[in-house]
Amino acid sequence: MPRILSVNPAILMAAPRVRRRWSLLLVVLAACCLALAAADKDYYEVLGVSRDASSAEIKRAFRKLSLKHHPDKNPGDENAAQKFAEVASAYDVLSDGEKKTKYDRYGEEGLSNQGGGGSHDPFDIFSQFFGGGRQRRENEPSRGPDVMMPLRVSLADLYNGKSLQFSIRREVRGEYYLRSGVEMADLNFDIDLDKGTADGFEIELENYADEIPGQPAGHVRLQVLTAPHPLFTREGDHLWMDMDISLRESLVGFNKTFTHLDGRWVEVVRDEITPPRFVTVLKGEGMPKKNVPSERGQLHIKFHVQFPETLSDEQKVGFRELFSMK
């Protein structure tokens, strides 16, 4: 059963130039070492897939491993740079039908003798995969229509991360469908939703749309849609919430608690005057940041002072005396 790992590589592709140059140097050195040892490497083992792995499985493996070992996430780590180069080289071969056929028949030596191997810039392969992954190659056959489907989740799912089960029904064709030539089939998926996944993020299931004669099936795109939360509102990596306080609490301070999205009780303490619509910020209590879940955004709390509708004569006297004091 395929497992879809949702990722967002934007933070990696926007690395500073200086760090990129250092990372590039490490990867170039790693690629040189890799070329010397290529004969001992099994590209399928490098990606952790079987020899009969589908194109979608190969892409998922590359997506996961390239993000894990990217030099920008592992600055100065030569082992990570070498692993990144190996993963890119393996994907460059196994994602190309012609190269893959040669490799399956003759191994790495067959690629070298017949021209072309995993020798491209690993950063180019990474960028093409994430930046232009939806563009069809010239020699890639056109596919059937893609299908967009909503993946409805809660804000807590995006805060904590969650493994979701998702089912789709599609048309499938085969020789054993003798009458109409088409049947409906149910497909089930386990989808890993990363902490901090953005609302609107798309998860692509390649070639799982309806099957069409003479063409590969189109892709199914699941778009993450977040259900409204009764307490929190999300803005990127930050969260907002409203908190009601009494007039007394606004003047003399308060100690309040609320339940966060992971079930923790969070304490809010103020000893100062809190004017209406005042906003306080709790650092590190916002959403986990994508690809760096140990870091979190901010939680903004907006206070609303609840004024009493009426005051007794005795209370009025008390307030007059209070505000007349210097």
Coordinates of C-alpha atoms in Angstrom, one line a residue:
M1 CA 0.0 0.0 0.0
P2 CA 1.7 3.2 -1.1
R3 CA 2.7 5.7 1.6
I4 CA 2.7 9.4 0.4
L5 CA 5.0 11.7 2.3
S6 CA 4.0 15.3 2.0
V7 CA 7.0 17.6 1.6
N8 CA 7.7 21.2 0.8
P9 CA 11.3 21.7 -0.5
A10 CA 10.9 25.5 -0.8
I11 CA 13.1 26.2 2.2
L12 CA 15.9 24.1 0.7
M13 CA 15.7 25.6 -2.7
A14 CA 16.0 29.2 -1.3
A15 CA 19.3 28.7 0.6
P16 CA 21.8 31.5 0.6
R17 CA 24.3 31.6 -2.2
V18 CA 27.4 31.3 0.0
R19 CA 26.0 28.2 1.7
R20 CA 25.0 26.9 -1.7
R21 CA 28.6 27.2 -3.0
W22 CA 30.0 25.3 0.0
S23 CA 27.3 22.7 -0.4
L24 CA 28.0 22.4 -4.1
L25 CA 31.7 21.9 -3.4
L26 CA 30.9 19.1 -1.0
V27 CA 28.5 17.5 -3.5
V28 CA 31.1 17.8 -6.4
L29 CA 33.7 16.0 -4.3
A30 CA 31.1 13.4 -3.2
A31 CA 30.1 12.9 -6.9
C32 CA 33.8 12.3 -7.8
C33 CA 34.1 9.7 -5.1
L34 CA 30.8 8.2 -6.1
A35 CA 32.0 7.9 -9.7
L36 CA 34.9 5.8 -8.6
A37 CA 32.7 3.5 -6.5
A38 CA 29.7 3.4 -8.8
A39 CA 30.3 -0.2 -9.8
D40 CA 29.7 -1.3 -6.3
K41 CA 26.5 0.6 -5.9
D42 CA 23.0 -0.8 -6.5
Y43 CA 20.8 2.0 -7.5
Y44 CA 17.7 0.2 -6.2
E45 CA 19.4 -0.3 -2.8
V46 CA 20.4 3.4 -2.7
L47 CA 16.8 4.4 -3.0
G48 CA 15.5 1.6 -0.9
V49 CA 13.1 0.2 -3.5
S50 CA 12.7 -3.2 -5.1
R51 CA 13.7 -3.9 -8.6
D52 CA 10.1 -4.1 -9.7
A53 CA 9.3 -0.7 -8.1
S54 CA 6.9 1.5 -10.0
S55 CA 7.7 5.0 -11.2
A56 CA 5.7 6.5 -8.4
E57 CA 7.5 4.5 -5.8
I58 CA 10.9 5.6 -7.2
K59 CA 9.8 9.2 -7.1
R60 CA 8.5 8.9 -3.5
A61 CA 11.8 7.4 -2.4
F62 CA 13.9 10.1 -4.1
R63 CA 11.6 12.8 -2.6
K64 CA 12.1 11.5 0.9
L65 CA 15.9 10.7 0.7
S66 CA 16.9 13.9 -1.2
L67 CA 15.2 16.1 1.4
K68 CA 16.7 14.1 4.3
H69 CA 20.3 14.3 3.0
H70 CA 20.3 17.6 1.2
P71 CA 23.5 19.5 2.1
D72 CA 21.6 22.6 3.0
K73 CA 20.0 20.7 5.8
N74 CA 23.3 19.1 6.8
P75 CA 26.0 21.8 6.4
G76 CA 29.6 20.5 6.5
D77 CA 28.5 16.9 6.6
E78 CA 30.5 15.0 3.9
N79 CA 28.5 11.8 4.5
A80 CA 25.2 13.6 3.8
A81 CA 26.7 15.2 0.7
Q82 CA 27.8 11.9 -0.6
K83 CA 24.5 10.2 0.1
F84 CA 22.7 13.1 -1.6
A85 CA 24.8 12.6 -4.7
E86 CA 24.2 8.9 -4.6
V87 CA 20.4 9.4 -4.3
A88 CA 20.4 11.9 -7.2
S89 CA 22.5 9.6 -9.4
A90 CA 20.2 6.7 -8.7
Y91 CA 17.1 8.6 -9.4
D92 CA 18.6 10.1 -12.6
V93 CA 19.0 6.5 -14.0
L94 CA 15.9 4.8 -12.6
S95 CA 13.5 7.6 -13.5
D96 CA 14.6 7.5 -17.2
G97 CA 13.1 4.6 -19.1
E98 CA 16.0 4.1 -21.5
K99 CA 18.7 4.4 -18.8
K100 CA 16.8 2.1 -16.5
T101 CA 16.5 -0.6 -19.2
K102 CA 20.3 -0.4 -19.9
Y103 CA 21.1 -0.5 -16.2
D104 CA 18.8 -3.5 -15.6
R105 CA 20.4 -5.4 -18.4
Y106 CA 24.1 -4.4 -18.2
G107 CA 24.5 -2.6 -14.9
E108 CA 26.6 0.6 -14.4
E109 CA 29.1 -0.6 -16.9
G110 CA 26.4 -0.8 -19.6
L111 CA 25.5 2.8 -19.0
S112 CA 29.1 3.9 -19.3
N113 CA 29.8 2.0 -22.5
Q114 CA 26.6 3.0 -24.2
G115 CA 26.8 6.7 -23.2
G116 CA 25.0 8.4 -20.4
G117 CA 24.8 7.6 -16.7
G118 CA 24.0 9.2 -13.4
S119 CA 26.5 12.1 -14.1
H120 CA 24.2 15.2 -13.9
D121 CA 24.5 17.9 -11.3
P122 CA 22.6 16.5 -8.2
F123 CA 21.3 20.0 -7.5
D124 CA 19.9 20.3 -11.0
I125 CA 18.2 16.9 -10.6
F126 CA 16.7 18.1 -7.2
S127 CA 15.6 21.4 -8.7
Q128 CA 14.0 19.8 -11.7
F129 CA 12.2 17.3 -9.6
F130 CA 10.6 19.9 -7.2
G131 CA 10.6 23.0 -9.4
G132 CA 9.4 21.4 -12.7
G133 CA 8.0 18.1 -11.6
R134 CA 4.7 18.7 -13.4
Q135 CA 6.1 19.4 -16.8
R136 CA 6.0 16.5 -19.1
R137 CA 9.2 15.3 -20.8
E138 CA 9.3 15.3 -24.6
N139 CA 9.6 11.5 -24.7
E140 CA 7.0 11.0 -22.0
P141 CA 3.6 9.9 -23.3
S142 CA 0.6 12.1 -22.6
R143 CA -1.6 10.9 -19.8
G144 CA -5.3 10.9 -19.0
P145 CA -6.9 13.8 -17.2
D146 CA -5.9 14.6 -13.7
V147 CA -8.4 14.6 -10.8
M148 CA -8.4 17.1 -7.9
M149 CA -9.9 15.8 -4.7
P150 CA -10.2 17.5 -1.2
L151 CA -8.4 16.0 1.8
R152 CA -10.3 17.5 4.7
V153 CA -8.2 17.6 7.9
S154 CA -8.4 19.4 11.3
L155 CA -6.0 22.0 12.5
A156 CA -4.9 19.6 15.2
D157 CA -3.9 17.1 12.4
L158 CA -1.6 19.7 10.9
Y159 CA -0.2 20.7 14.2
N160 CA 0.6 17.2 15.4
G161 CA 1.1 15.4 12.1
K162 CA -1.1 12.4 11.4
S163 CA -1.2 9.2 9.3
L164 CA -4.5 9.3 7.4
Q165 CA -6.3 6.6 5.5
F166 CA -7.7 7.7 2.2
S167 CA -9.8 5.8 -0.4
I168 CA -10.6 6.5 -4.0
R169 CA -12.7 4.8 -6.6
R170 CA -11.6 4.7 -10.2
E171 CA -12.2 3.0 -13.5
V172 CA -9.8 0.2 -14.3
R173 CA -9.5 -1.8 -17.5
G174 CA -8.2 -5.2 -18.2
E175 CA -8.6 -8.3 -20.4
Y176 CA -10.7 -10.1 -17.8
Y177 CA -13.4 -7.4 -17.9
L178 CA -15.1 -9.1 -20.8
R179 CA -18.5 -7.3 -20.9
S180 CA -17.9 -3.6 -20.8
G181 CA -14.1 -3.6 -20.6
V182 CA -14.2 -1.4 -17.5
E183 CA -14.8 -1.9 -13.8
M184 CA -14.8 0.2 -10.7
A185 CA -12.0 -0.5 -8.2
D186 CA -11.4 0.9 -4.7
L187 CA -7.9 1.9 -3.8
N188 CA -6.8 2.6 -0.3
F189 CA -3.8 4.7 0.7
D190 CA -1.9 5.6 3.9
I191 CA -1.0 9.2 3.8
D192 CA 1.6 10.7 6.2
L193 CA 0.6 14.3 6.9
D194 CA 3.7 16.1 8.2
K195 CA 3.6 18.6 11.0
G196 CA 3.1 22.1 9.8
T197 CA 1.7 21.1 6.4
A198 CA 0.1 24.2 4.8
D199 CA -3.6 24.6 4.0
G200 CA -4.0 24.1 0.3
F201 CA -0.9 21.9 0.0
E202 CA -1.3 19.3 -2.8
I203 CA -0.3 15.6 -2.5
E204 CA 0.1 13.9 -5.8
L205 CA -0.8 10.3 -6.4
E206 CA 0.7 9.6 -9.8
N207 CA -1.3 7.6 -12.4
Y208 CA -4.1 6.7 -10.0
A209 CA -6.9 8.5 -11.9
D210 CA -9.3 6.6 -14.2
E211 CA -7.5 4.3 -16.7
I212 CA -7.8 5.2 -20.3
P213 CA -7.1 2.9 -23.3
G214 CA -3.7 3.7 -24.9
Q215 CA -2.6 6.2 -22.3
P216 CA -1.2 6.2 -18.7
A217 CA -3.8 7.1 -16.1
G218 CA -3.8 10.7 -15.0
H219 CA -2.7 11.8 -11.5
V220 CA -4.9 12.3 -8.4
R221 CA -4.1 15.5 -6.5
L222 CA -5.3 15.7 -3.0
Q223 CA -5.6 19.3 -1.7
V224 CA -5.4 19.8 2.0
L225 CA -8.4 21.7 3.3
T226 CA -8.4 22.7 7.0
A227 CA -11.7 22.6 8.9
P228 CA -12.3 25.8 11.0
H229 CA -11.2 25.5 14.6
P230 CA -13.4 26.9 17.5
L231 CA -10.5 28.5 19.2
F232 CA -7.5 29.0 16.9
T233 CA -7.0 30.7 13.5
R234 CA -3.9 30.0 11.4
E235 CA -1.8 32.5 9.5
G236 CA 1.2 30.6 8.0
D237 CA 3.4 29.4 10.9
H238 CA 1.5 31.6 13.4
L239 CA -1.7 31.1 15.4
W240 CA -4.3 33.6 16.6
M241 CA -6.9 33.2 19.4
D242 CA -9.3 35.4 21.3
M243 CA -9.5 35.5 25.1
D244 CA -12.3 37.2 27.1
I245 CA -11.3 38.9 30.4
S246 CA -13.4 40.8 32.9
L247 CA -13.0 44.5 33.7
R248 CA -11.5 43.5 37.0
E249 CA -9.0 41.2 35.3
S250 CA -8.1 43.9 32.8
L251 CA -7.2 46.3 35.7
V252 CA -5.5 44.0 38.3
G253 CA -4.2 41.2 36.2
F254 CA -5.2 37.5 35.8
N255 CA -4.0 33.9 35.5
K256 CA -5.8 31.9 32.8
T257 CA -5.2 28.6 31.0
F258 CA -6.3 27.1 27.7
T259 CA -5.9 23.7 26.0
H260 CA -3.5 23.7 23.1
L261 CA -3.8 21.6 19.9
D262 CA -1.6 18.9 21.3
G263 CA -3.6 18.6 24.6
R264 CA -1.3 20.7 26.7
W265 CA -2.5 23.2 29.2
V266 CA -0.9 26.6 28.5
E267 CA -0.9 29.3 31.2
V268 CA -1.4 33.0 30.4
V269 CA -0.4 35.4 33.2
R270 CA -0.6 39.2 33.2
D271 CA 0.1 41.5 36.2
E272 CA -0.3 44.7 34.2
I273 CA -3.3 46.6 32.9
T274 CA -4.7 44.9 29.8
P275 CA -6.5 47.4 27.5
P276 CA -9.3 46.2 25.2
R277 CA -8.0 44.5 22.0
F278 CA -4.5 44.2 23.5
V279 CA -2.4 41.5 21.8
T280 CA 0.2 39.4 23.6
V281 CA 2.6 37.0 21.9
L282 CA 3.7 33.6 23.1
K283 CA 6.8 32.6 21.2
G284 CA 7.1 29.0 20.2
E285 CA 3.4 28.2 20.7
G286 CA 2.5 28.6 17.0
M287 CA 2.5 26.0 14.3
P288 CA 5.4 23.7 13.7
K289 CA 7.6 24.9 10.8
K290 CA 7.5 22.6 7.8
N291 CA 10.7 20.5 7.5
V292 CA 11.9 21.9 10.8
P293 CA 9.1 20.7 13.2
S294 CA 11.3 21.4 16.3
E295 CA 10.8 25.1 15.5
R296 CA 7.4 26.8 15.9
G297 CA 5.8 30.1 15.1
Q298 CA 4.1 32.4 17.5
L299 CA 0.7 32.4 19.2
H300 CA -1.0 35.8 19.2
I301 CA -3.7 36.2 21.9
K302 CA -6.1 39.1 21.5
F303 CA -7.9 40.1 24.7
H304 CA -11.5 41.3 24.8
V305 CA -12.6 43.1 28.0
Q306 CA -16.1 42.2 29.1
F307 CA -17.7 45.3 30.7
P308 CA -20.5 44.8 33.2
E309 CA -24.0 45.8 31.8
T310 CA -25.0 47.4 35.1
L311 CA -23.4 48.6 38.4
S312 CA -25.1 48.9 41.8
D313 CA -25.0 52.2 43.6
E314 CA -22.5 50.7 46.0
Q315 CA -20.2 49.7 43.1
K316 CA -20.4 53.1 41.6
V317 CA -19.3 54.7 44.8
G318 CA -16.5 52.3 45.1
F319 CA -15.3 53.1 41.5
R320 CA -15.5 56.8 42.1
E321 CA -13.4 56.5 45.2
L322 CA -10.9 54.2 43.4
F323 CA -10.4 56.6 40.4
S324 CA -10.2 59.7 42.7
M325 CA -7.2 58.3 44.4
K326 CA -3.8 59.6 43.3

